[in-house]
Each structure stands twice: as structure tokens, then as C-alpha cells.
CSV table of C-alpha atoms and ligand atoms in Angstrom, one decimal:
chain,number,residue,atom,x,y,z
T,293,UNK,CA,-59.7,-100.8,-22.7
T,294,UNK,CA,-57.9,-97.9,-24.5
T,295,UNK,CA,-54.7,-98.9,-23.6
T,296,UNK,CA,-55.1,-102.5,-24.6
T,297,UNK,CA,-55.9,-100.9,-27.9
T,298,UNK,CA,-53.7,-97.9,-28.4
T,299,UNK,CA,-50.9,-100.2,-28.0
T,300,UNK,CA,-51.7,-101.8,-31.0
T,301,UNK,CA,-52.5,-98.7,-33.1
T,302,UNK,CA,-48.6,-98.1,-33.4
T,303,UNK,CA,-48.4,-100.4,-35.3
T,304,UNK,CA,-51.2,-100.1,-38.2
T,305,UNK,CA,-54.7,-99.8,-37.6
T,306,UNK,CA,-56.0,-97.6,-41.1
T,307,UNK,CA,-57.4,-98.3,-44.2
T,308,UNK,CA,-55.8,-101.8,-46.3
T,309,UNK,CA,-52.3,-102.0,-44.7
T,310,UNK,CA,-51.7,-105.7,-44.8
T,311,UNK,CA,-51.0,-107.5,-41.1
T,312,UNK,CA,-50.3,-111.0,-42.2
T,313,UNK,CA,-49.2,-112.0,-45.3
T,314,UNK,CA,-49.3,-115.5,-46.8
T,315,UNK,CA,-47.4,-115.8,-50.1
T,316,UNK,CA,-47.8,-119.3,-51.9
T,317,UNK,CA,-47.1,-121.1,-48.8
T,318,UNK,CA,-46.8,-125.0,-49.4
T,319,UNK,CA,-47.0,-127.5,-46.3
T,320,UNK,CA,-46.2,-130.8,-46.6
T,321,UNK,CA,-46.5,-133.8,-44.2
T,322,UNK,CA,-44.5,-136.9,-45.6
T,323,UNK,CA,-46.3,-137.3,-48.6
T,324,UNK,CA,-48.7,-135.8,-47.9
T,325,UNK,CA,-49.4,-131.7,-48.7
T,326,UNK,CA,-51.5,-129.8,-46.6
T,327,UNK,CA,-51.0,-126.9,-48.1
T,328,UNK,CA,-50.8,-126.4,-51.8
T,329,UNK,CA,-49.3,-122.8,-52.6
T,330,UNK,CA,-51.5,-120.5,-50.7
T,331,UNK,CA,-51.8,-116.9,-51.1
T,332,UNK,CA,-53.6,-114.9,-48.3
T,333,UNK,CA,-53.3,-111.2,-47.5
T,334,UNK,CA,-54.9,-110.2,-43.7
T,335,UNK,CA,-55.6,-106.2,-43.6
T,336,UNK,CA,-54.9,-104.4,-39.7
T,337,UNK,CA,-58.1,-105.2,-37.8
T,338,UNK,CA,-59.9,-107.2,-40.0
T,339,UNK,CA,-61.8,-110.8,-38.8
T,340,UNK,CA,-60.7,-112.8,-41.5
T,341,UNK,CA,-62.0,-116.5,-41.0
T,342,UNK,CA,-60.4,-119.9,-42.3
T,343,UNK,CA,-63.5,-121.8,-43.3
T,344,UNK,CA,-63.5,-125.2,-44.7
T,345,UNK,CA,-64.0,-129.3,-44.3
T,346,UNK,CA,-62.2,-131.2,-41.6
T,347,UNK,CA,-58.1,-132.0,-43.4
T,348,UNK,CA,-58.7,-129.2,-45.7
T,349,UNK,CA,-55.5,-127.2,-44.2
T,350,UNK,CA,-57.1,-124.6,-41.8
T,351,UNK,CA,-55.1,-125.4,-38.6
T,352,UNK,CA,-51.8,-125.8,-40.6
T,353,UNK,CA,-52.2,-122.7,-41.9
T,354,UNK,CA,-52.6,-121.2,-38.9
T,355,UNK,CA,-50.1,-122.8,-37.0
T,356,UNK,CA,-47.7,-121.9,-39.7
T,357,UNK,CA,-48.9,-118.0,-38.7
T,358,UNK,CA,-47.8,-118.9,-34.9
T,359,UNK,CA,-44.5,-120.5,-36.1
T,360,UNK,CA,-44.9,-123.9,-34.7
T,361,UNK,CA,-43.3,-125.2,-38.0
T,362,UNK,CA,-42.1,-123.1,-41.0
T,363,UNK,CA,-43.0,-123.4,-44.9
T,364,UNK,CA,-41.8,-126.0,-47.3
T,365,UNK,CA,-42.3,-123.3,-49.9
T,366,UNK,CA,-43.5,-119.5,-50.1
T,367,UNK,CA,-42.9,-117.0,-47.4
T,368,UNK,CA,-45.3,-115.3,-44.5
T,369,UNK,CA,-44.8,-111.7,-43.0
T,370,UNK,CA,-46.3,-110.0,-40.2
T,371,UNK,CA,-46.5,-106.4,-40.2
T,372,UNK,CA,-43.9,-106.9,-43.2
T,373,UNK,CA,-41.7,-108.3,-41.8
T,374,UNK,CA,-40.8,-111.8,-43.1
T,375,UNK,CA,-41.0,-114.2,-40.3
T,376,UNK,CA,-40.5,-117.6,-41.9
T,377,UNK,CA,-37.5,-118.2,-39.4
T,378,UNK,CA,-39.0,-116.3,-36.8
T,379,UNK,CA,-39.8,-118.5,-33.0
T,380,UNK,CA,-42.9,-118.4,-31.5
T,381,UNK,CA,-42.4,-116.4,-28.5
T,382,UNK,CA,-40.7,-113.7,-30.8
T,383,UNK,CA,-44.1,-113.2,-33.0
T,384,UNK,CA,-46.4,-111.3,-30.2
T,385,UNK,CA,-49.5,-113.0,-31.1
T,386,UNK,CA,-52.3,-114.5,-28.9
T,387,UNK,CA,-53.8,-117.9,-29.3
T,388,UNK,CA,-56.7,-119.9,-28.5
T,389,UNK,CA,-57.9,-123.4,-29.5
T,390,UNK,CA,-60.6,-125.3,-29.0
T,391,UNK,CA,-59.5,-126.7,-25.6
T,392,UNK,CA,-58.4,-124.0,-23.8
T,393,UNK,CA,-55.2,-125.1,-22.2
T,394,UNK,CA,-55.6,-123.2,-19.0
T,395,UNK,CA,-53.1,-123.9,-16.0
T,396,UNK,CA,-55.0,-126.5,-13.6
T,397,UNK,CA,-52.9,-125.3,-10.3
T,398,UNK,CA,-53.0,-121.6,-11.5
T,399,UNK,CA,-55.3,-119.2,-10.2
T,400,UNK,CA,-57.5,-117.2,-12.9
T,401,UNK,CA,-55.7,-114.0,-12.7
T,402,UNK,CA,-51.9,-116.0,-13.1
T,403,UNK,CA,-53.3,-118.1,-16.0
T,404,UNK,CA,-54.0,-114.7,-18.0
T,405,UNK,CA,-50.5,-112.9,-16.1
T,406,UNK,CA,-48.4,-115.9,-17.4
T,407,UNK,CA,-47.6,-114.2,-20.9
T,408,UNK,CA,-46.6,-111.0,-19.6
T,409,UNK,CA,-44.2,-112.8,-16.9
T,410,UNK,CA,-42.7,-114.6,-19.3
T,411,UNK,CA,-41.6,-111.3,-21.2
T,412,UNK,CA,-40.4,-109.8,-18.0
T,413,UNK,CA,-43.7,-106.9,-17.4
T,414,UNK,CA,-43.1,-105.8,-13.6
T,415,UNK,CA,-45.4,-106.9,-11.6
T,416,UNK,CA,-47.8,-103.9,-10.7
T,417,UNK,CA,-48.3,-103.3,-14.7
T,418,UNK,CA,-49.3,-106.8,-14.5
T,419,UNK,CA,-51.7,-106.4,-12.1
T,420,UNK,CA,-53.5,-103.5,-13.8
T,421,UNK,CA,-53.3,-105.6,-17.8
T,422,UNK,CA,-55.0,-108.4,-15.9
T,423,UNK,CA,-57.4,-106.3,-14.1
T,424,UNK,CA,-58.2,-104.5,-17.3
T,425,UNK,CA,-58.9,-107.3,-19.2
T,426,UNK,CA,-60.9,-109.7,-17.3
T,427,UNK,CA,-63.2,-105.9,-17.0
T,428,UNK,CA,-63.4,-106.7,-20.8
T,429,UNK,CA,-64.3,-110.3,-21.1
T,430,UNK,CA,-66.5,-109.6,-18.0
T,431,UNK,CA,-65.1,-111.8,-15.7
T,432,UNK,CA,-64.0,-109.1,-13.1
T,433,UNK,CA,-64.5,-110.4,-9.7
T,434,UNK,CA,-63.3,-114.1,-10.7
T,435,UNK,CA,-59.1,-113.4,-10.6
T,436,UNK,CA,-59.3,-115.7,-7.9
T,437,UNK,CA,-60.8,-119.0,-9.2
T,438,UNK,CA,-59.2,-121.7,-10.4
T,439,UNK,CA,-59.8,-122.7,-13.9
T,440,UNK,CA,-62.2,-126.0,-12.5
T,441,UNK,CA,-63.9,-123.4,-10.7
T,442,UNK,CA,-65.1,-122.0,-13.8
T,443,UNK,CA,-68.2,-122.9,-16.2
T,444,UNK,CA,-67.1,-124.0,-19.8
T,445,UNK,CA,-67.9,-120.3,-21.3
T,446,UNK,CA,-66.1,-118.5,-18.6
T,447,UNK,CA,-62.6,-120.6,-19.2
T,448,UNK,CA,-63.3,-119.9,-22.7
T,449,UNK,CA,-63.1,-116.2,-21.5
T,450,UNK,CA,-60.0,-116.5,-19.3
T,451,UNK,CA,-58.2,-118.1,-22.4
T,452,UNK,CA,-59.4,-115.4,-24.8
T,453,UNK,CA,-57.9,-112.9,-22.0
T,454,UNK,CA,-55.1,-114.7,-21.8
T,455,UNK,CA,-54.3,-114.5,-25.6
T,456,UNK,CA,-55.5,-110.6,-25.6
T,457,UNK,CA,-53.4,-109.1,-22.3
T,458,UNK,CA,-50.0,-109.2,-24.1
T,459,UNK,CA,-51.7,-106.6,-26.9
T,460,UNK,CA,-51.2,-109.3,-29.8
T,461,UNK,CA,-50.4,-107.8,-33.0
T,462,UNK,CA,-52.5,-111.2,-34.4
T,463,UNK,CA,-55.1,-113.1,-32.8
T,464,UNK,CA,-55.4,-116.8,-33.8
T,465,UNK,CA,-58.4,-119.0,-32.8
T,466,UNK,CA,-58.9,-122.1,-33.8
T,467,UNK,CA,-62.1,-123.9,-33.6
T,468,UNK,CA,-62.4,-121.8,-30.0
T,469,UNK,CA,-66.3,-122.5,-29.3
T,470,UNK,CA,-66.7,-125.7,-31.1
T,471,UNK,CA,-66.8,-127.7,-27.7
T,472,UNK,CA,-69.3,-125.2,-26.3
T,473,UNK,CA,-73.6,-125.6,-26.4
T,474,UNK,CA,-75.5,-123.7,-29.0
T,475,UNK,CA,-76.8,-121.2,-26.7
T,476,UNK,CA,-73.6,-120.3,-25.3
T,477,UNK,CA,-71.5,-120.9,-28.3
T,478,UNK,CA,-73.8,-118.1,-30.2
T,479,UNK,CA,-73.2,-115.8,-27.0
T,480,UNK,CA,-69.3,-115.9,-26.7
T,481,UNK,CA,-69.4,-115.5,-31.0
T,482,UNK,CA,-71.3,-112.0,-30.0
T,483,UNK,CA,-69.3,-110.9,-27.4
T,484,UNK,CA,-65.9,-112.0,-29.3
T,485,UNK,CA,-67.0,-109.9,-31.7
T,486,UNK,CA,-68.1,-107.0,-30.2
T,487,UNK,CA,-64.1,-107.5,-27.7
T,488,UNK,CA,-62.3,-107.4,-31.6
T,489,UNK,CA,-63.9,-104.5,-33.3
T,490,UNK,CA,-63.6,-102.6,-29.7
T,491,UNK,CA,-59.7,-104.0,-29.8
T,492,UNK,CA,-59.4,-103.7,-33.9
T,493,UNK,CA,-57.2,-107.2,-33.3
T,494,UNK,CA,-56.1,-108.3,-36.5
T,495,UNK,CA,-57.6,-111.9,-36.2
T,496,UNK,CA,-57.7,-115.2,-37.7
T,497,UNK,CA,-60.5,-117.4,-36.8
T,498,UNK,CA,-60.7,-121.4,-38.1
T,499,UNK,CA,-64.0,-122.9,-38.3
T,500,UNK,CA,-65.8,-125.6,-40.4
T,501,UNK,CA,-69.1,-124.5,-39.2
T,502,UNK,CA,-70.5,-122.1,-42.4
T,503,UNK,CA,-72.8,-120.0,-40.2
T,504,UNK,CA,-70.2,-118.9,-37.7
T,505,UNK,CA,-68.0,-118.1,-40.9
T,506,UNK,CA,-70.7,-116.4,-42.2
T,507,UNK,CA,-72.0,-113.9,-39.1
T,508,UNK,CA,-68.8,-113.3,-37.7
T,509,UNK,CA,-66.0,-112.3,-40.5
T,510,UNK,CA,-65.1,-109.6,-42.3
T,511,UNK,CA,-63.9,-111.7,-44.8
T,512,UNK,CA,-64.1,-115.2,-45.1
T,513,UNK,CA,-61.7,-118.0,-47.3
T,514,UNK,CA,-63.3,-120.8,-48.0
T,515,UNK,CA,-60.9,-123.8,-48.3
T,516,UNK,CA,-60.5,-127.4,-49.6
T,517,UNK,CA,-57.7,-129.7,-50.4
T,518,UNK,CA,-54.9,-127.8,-49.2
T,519,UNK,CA,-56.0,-124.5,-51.2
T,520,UNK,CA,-58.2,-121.5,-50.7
T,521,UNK,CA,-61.3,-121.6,-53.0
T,522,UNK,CA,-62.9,-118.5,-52.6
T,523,UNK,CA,-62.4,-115.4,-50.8
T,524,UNK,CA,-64.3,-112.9,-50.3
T,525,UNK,CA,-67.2,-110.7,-47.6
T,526,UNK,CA,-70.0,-113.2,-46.2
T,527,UNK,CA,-72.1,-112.0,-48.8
T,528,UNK,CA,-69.8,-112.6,-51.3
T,529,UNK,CA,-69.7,-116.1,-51.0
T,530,UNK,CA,-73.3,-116.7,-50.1
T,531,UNK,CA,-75.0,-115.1,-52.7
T,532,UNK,CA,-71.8,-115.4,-55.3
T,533,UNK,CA,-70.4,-118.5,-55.0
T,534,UNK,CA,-67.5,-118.8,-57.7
T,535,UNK,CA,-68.1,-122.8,-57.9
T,536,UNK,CA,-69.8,-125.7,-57.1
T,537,UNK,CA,-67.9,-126.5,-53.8
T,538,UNK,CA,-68.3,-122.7,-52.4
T,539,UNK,CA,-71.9,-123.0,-53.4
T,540,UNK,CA,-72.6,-126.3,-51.5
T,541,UNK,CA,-70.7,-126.1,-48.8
T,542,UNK,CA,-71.8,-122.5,-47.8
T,543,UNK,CA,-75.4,-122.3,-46.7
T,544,UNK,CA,-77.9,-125.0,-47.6
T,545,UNK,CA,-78.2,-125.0,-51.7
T,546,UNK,CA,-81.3,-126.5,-53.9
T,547,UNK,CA,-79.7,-127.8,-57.1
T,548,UNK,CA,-82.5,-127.4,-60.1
T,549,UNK,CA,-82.3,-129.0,-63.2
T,550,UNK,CA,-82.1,-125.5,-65.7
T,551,UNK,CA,-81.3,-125.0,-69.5
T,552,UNK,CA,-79.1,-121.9,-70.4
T,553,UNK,CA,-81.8,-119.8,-71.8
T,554,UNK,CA,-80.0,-116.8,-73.0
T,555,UNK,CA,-76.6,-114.1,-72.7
T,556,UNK,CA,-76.8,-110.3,-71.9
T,557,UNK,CA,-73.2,-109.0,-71.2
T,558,UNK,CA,-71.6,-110.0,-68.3
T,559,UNK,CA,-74.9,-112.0,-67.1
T,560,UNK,CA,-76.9,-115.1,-68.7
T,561,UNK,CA,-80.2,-116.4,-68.1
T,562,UNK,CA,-81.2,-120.1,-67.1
T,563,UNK,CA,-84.5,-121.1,-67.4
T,564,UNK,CA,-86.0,-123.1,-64.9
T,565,UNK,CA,-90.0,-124.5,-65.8
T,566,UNK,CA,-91.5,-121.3,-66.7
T,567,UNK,CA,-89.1,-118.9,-64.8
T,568,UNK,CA,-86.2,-116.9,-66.0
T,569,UNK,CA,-83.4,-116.4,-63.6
T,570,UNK,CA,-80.3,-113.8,-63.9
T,571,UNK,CA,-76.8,-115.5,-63.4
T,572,UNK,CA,-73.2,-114.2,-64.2
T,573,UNK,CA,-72.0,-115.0,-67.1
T,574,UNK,CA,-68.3,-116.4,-65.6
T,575,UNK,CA,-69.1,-120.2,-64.3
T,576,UNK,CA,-71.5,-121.0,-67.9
T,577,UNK,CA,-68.2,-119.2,-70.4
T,578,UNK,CA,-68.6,-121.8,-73.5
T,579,UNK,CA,-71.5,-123.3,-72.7
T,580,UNK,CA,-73.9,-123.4,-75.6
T,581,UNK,CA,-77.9,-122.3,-75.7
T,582,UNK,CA,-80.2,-124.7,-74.3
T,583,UNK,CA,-77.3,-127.1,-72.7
T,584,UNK,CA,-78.7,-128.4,-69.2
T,585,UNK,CA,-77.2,-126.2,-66.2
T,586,UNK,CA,-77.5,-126.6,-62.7
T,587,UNK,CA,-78.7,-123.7,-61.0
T,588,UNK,CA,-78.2,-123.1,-57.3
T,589,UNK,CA,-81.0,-121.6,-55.0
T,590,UNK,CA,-81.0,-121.1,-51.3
T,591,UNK,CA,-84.0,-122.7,-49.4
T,592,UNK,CA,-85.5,-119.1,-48.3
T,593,UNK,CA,-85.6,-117.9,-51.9
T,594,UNK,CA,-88.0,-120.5,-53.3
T,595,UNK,CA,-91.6,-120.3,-52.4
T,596,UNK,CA,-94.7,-121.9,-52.5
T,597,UNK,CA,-97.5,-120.2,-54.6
T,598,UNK,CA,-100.7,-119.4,-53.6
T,599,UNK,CA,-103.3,-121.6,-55.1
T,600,UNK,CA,-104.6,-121.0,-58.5
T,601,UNK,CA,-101.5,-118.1,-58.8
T,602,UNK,CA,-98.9,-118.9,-61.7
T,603,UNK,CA,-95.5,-120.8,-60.7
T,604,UNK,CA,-92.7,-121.6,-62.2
T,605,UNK,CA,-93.0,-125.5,-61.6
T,606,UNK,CA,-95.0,-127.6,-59.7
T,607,UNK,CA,-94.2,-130.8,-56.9
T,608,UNK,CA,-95.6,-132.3,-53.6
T,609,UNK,CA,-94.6,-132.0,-50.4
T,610,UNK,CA,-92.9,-135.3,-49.2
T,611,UNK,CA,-92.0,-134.1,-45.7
T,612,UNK,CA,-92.4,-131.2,-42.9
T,613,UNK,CA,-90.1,-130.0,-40.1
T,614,UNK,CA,-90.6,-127.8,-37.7
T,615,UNK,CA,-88.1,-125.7,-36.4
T,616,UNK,CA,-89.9,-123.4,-34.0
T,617,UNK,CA,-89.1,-119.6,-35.9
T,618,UNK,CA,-89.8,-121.9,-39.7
T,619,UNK,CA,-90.9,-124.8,-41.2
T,620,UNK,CA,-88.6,-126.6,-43.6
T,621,UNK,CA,-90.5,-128.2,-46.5
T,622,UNK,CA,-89.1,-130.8,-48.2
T,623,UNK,CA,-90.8,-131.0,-52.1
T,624,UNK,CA,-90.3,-133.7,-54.6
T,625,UNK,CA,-90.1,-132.7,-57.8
T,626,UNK,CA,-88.6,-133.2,-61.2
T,627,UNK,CA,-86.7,-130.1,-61.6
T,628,UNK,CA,-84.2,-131.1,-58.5
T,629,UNK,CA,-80.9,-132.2,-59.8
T,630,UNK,CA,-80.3,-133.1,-55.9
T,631,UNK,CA,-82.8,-135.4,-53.9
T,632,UNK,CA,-85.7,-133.2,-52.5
T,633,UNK,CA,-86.2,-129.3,-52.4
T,634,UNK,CA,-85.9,-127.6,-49.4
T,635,UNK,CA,-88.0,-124.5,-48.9
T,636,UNK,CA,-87.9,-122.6,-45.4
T,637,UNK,CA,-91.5,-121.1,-44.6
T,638,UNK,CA,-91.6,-118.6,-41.7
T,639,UNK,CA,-95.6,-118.7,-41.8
T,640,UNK,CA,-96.8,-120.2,-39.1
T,641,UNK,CA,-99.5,-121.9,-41.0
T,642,UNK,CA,-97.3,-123.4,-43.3
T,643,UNK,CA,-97.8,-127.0,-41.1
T,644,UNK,CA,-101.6,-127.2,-42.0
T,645,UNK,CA,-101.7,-125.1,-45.6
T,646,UNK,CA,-98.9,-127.3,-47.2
T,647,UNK,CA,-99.9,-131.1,-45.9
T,648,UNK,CA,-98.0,-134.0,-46.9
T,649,UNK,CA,-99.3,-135.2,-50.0
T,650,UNK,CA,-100.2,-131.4,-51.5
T,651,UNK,CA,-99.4,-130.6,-54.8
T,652,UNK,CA,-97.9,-127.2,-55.2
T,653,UNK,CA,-96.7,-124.7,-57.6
T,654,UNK,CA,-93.6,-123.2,-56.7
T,655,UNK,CA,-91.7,-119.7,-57.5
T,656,UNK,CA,-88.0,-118.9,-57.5
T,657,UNK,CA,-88.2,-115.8,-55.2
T,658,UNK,CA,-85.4,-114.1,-56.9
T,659,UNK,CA,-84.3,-112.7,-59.9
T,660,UNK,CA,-80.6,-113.6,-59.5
T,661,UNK,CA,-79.0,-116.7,-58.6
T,662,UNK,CA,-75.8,-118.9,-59.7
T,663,UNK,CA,-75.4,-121.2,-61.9
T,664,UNK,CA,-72.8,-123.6,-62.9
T,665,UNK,CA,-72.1,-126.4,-66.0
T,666,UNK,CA,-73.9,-130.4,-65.1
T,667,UNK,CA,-70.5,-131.9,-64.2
N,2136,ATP,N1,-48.3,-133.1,-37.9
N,2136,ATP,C1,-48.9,-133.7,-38.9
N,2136,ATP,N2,-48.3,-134.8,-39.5
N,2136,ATP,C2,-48.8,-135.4,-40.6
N,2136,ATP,N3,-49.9,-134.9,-41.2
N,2136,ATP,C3,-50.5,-133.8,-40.7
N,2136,ATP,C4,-50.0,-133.1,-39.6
N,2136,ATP,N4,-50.9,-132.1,-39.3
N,2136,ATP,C5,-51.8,-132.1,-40.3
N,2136,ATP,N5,-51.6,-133.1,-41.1
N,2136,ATP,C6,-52.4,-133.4,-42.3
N,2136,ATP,O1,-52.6,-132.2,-43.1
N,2136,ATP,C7,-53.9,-132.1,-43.6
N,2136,ATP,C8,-54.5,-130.8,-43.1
N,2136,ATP,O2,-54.6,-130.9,-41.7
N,2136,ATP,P1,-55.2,-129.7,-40.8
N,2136,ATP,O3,-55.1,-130.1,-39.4
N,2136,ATP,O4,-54.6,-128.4,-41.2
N,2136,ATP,O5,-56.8,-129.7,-41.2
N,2136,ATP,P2,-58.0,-128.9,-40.7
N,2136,ATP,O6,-58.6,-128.1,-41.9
N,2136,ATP,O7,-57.6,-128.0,-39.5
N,2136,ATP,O8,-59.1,-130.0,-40.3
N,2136,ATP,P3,-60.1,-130.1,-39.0
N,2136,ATP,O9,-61.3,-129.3,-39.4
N,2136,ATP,O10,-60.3,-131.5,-38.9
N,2136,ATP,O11,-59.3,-129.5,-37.8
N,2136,ATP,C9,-54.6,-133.3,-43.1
N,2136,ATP,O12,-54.7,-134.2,-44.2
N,2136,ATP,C10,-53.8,-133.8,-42.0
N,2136,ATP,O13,-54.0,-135.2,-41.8
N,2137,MG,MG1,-58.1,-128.1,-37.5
């Protein structure tokens, strides 16, 4: 696939340069505003994924990138230049939503030669793009199926061909695998990965689902309301949510009832039963000693303790789950600001060691967590 990619690298494949630039864009609908001044910067070749509830703003953001309709406010550049005004057809990106559009009557190999007609590429360099790139998304062998001819996964792939043969300087997907199984949803996320570093496409990828977000992206901006919350590296926002939203909405959160124990620089401490857990300082600014705090813990980083071993607090288990790798344990305590704990186990003995009905002592697994004001 070196030629698919070389022709990109012309352009700008090193270091920070920025590929799509969104400067306090503002959408509005009617009335209604679907974007509120949003601010984005997309480097060359990064995955950088839209993440958010359904009507936050994701696709209109992206559609503003393709140019289906322009800005009410702010301005958006790709490669620098300022496209705002600038059709469609005249931004050389690649698309792919959730239903794949794919030309019923067309054969496999004319479904993914179509762009590179339409901008006039003679025919035998067609024929050796399209060849090229169904090697990539491994469906050599199929140029001559029609699209009903297909399995859901393998018109996903003709689509995602058909966005990358034209050498997009942006890929946009939105929502591409949502109508997809698990199984195969989690395979094409692999192998769209592994096709985009190989490529180093400058992407944007919508999703509302947190773990796709999560184990595909470079960077990922976590939106609500027309606005982008929080942007930052998967880690970022999982283990450094900057508010309440981020910190629910990302990953599964415990919410525990805490009292702001202490400060020490840029960090503070929130005590939780017995435990003493590190949190930056930023979300608690102005709150005094000993005011309640809510302090947010993922389900693997609480534990339950061995018997007769010290714990922070203690509870019963109300419910068990099994989930075939883990065991989700729901506890009831009085320390959860939310309804019931959730702690994942991946002992296989968790079913018969924690019955429902046991009272247990549990541990916050971590020394560092978040922590933000009882609203
Ligand atoms: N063409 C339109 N006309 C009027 N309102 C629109 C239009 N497109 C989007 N909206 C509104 O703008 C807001 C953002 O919509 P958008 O499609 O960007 O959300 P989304 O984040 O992609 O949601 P989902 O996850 O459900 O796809 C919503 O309130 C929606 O109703
Ligand atoms: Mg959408």
C-alpha cells in the first residue's frame, strides 16, 4: 500500500502539523444550536474520535468538516487552508457512515472506482487503486460481487475502500460499525486501525460508544450540548476526568460519599471510611476541610478484602453477575453517593467466596483517583 500512502505524505505527515482545524465553529438549526463555539485542532495522521450522547453535535461537526453545510460562526481549515466556502467534491476526503451507501446495481470493484471516475483517473490507474486497496481491506478476490452479495462486515470493507482509494487527505466515519454484532464490530475496529496507522490517514471517527472511543483514538473529545468537554489521550480522560460528565459518561464510575481530608500542592486528599485517596487539586479549588466530596472510582480499582484483613469500609453484597472473563459485584453500602457499588472480580471464585448476603470489607485499590464538589 505505499503508494496509497506516499501520496499523502506530500502533504504533511510529521510531528504536530495541524490537518483540520475547527475555530469556534457555531451551528445552528432554527433555534436550535448544535454547535456552540467549538474549537478543535486535528494533527496529520492522528485518530482523533468525536465521543459523546446521542444530539450532542458529533455528526454536525463532522459534516461541517465534509462541507455539506457551512458555519454560522467560526472558520474550519484543512491543511490550512480555509475551506468554509469550499464544495464537497473539492475537499478530497473519504467518508463512511453507519449505513454504508454502497451502489445496489454496481459491482464491488465500480462501487470503490466510482470516486476516482468522477475526478477523471484513466482507467488502467483505476484498475491498479482498486486492486490495491481491496488487497488492503482484504477483500481481493471479491471485485466482482455485488454489494447484496456481500456479508455485513465485508460491505463495511468495500465502503471503507471506497472512502480510502482516492488517497483522502481526511477520513470521516461516522458511527461506521454501530449496525455491526459485537464480534465483528470489535474485528473491523482492529483491522481499521491497524489500515490507518499503516495509511497515517488523518481521521475523524464519531461514536457514542465509550470503549470504542477509548481503544481506538489517539485522542479523544468528549462532547455534550453542542460543546467539547474534554480532550485529551484515552488515558487522559479515563483516569483524569476534568468533570462530573467526563467522569460518568467515560467508563463505569462508583460515586463514594468522601470528606476533603487535606491539601499538598497541586493534589488534595479525600477520605473515604478509613482510606486516604490522592486527587488533583483543580475540580475541589475553594472547597473547605472536611466539606463532603464525591469521589469517583472505577469498578476494577475497588476490592473486596480478605477476611479478618483491614478495609477501608464495609457492605454486603446485594447482587452477582457473571460475565464469563469477571464477576460484577454489586455492594450496598453507605459510602455510595450512587445506588450500589460495582466491583469487577476476575477470580474465578468470586461467585461462591462473596455470596449474596456476605458482609465485606472493601479497599480502594488505588492511591489516586478524582474527585469533584456534591453538586
Ligand atoms: N438538519 C437538521 N435540522 C435541524 N436540527 C438538526 C439537524 N441536524 C442536527 N440537528 C440537531 O442538532 C443537534 C445535534 O445533532 P447531531 O446529529 O450532530 O447529534 P449527534 O451527536 O450526531 O447524535 P447521534 O449520536 O444521535 O447521532 C441535535 O439536537 C439535532 O436534533
Ligand atoms: Mg450522529
Amino acid at each position: 500500500m505505499n503508494n496509497l500512502a506516499d501520496s499523502r505524505n506530500g502533504t504533511a505527515s510529521s510531528g504536530d502539523d495541524i490537518a483540520v482545524r475547527f475555530d469556534a465553529v457555531t451551528k445552528r438549526f432554527g433555534d436550535a444550536t448544535a454547535l456552540r463555539e467549538v474549537s478543535l485542532s486535528v494533527r496529520s495522521g492522528e485518530f482523533m474520535t468525536l465521543l459523546g450522547p446521542s444530539g450532542c453535535g458529533k455528526t454536525t461537526l463532522l459534516n461541517l468538516a465534509a462541507g455539506f453545510f457551512s458555519p454560522d460562526g467560526g472558520e474550519i481549515r484543512i491543511d490550512g487552508a480555509r475551506v468554509n466556502d469550499v464544495p464537497t467534491y473539492r475537499r478530497e476526503i473519504g467518508m463512511m457512515f453507519q449505513n454504508y451507501a454502497l451502489f445496489p446495481h454496481m459491482s464491488v470493484a465500480e462501487n470503490i472506482a466510482y470516486g476516482l471516475k468522477v475526478r477523471h483517473i484513466a482507467k488502467k490507474e483505476r484498475d491498479r487503486r482498486v486492486e490495491e486497496v481491496l488487497a488492503l481491506v482484504r477483500l481481493a478476490g471479491m471485485a466482482g460481487r455485488k454489494p447484496r452479495q456481500l456479508s455485513g462486515g465485508q460491505q463495511q470493507r468495500v465502503a471503507l475502500a471506497r472512502a480510502l482509494v482516492i488517497s483522502p487527505k481526511v477520513l470521516l466515519l461516522d458511527e461506521p460499525f454501530s449496525a455491526l454484532d459485537k464480534n465483528l464490530r470489535a474485528s473491523m475496529q482492529v483491522e481499521l486501525r491497524e489500515i490507518q496507522r499503516k495509511l497515517k490517514v488523518t481521521t475523524i471517527f464519531v461514536t457514542h460508544d465509550q470503549g470504542e472511543a477509548l481503544s481506538l483514538s489517539d485522542r479523544v473529545a468528549v462532547m455534550s450540548d453542542g460543546r467539547i468537554r474534554q480532550l485529551g489521550t484515552p488515558e487522559e480522560i479515563y483516569r483524569r476526568p476534568c468533570d462530573r460528565f467526563v467522569a460518568s459518561f467515560v467508563g463505569d464510575a462508583n460515586v463514594l460519599r468522601g470528606r476533603l481530608d487535606g491539601f499538598d500542592g497541586a493534589h488534595s486528599t479525600v477520605a473515604v471510611g478509613t482510606a486516604r485517596v490522592k486527587v488533583p487539586e483543580a475540580p475541589l479549588r475553594g472547597v473547605a476541610l472536611s466539606t463532603p466530596v464525591d469521589l469517583f472510582v472505577r469498578p476494577e480499582q475497588l476490592k473486596i478484602a480478605e477476611i479478618c484483613a483491614p478495609s477501608a469500609f464495609g457492605g454486603r453484597v446485594a447482587a452477582q453477575v457473571y460475565q464469563g472473563g469477571h464477576v460484577d459485584l454489586y455492594i450496598e453500602c453507605a459510602q455510595s453517593a450512587s445506588d450500589r457499588l460495582l466491583v469487577r472480580s476476575a477470580g474465578q471464585d468470586a461467585m461462591t467466596r462473596w455470596p449474596v448476603g456476605a458482609e465485606v470489607g472493601m479497599i480502594i485499590g488505588i492511591d489516586d483517583a478524582v474527585a469533584f464538589p456534591v453538586p
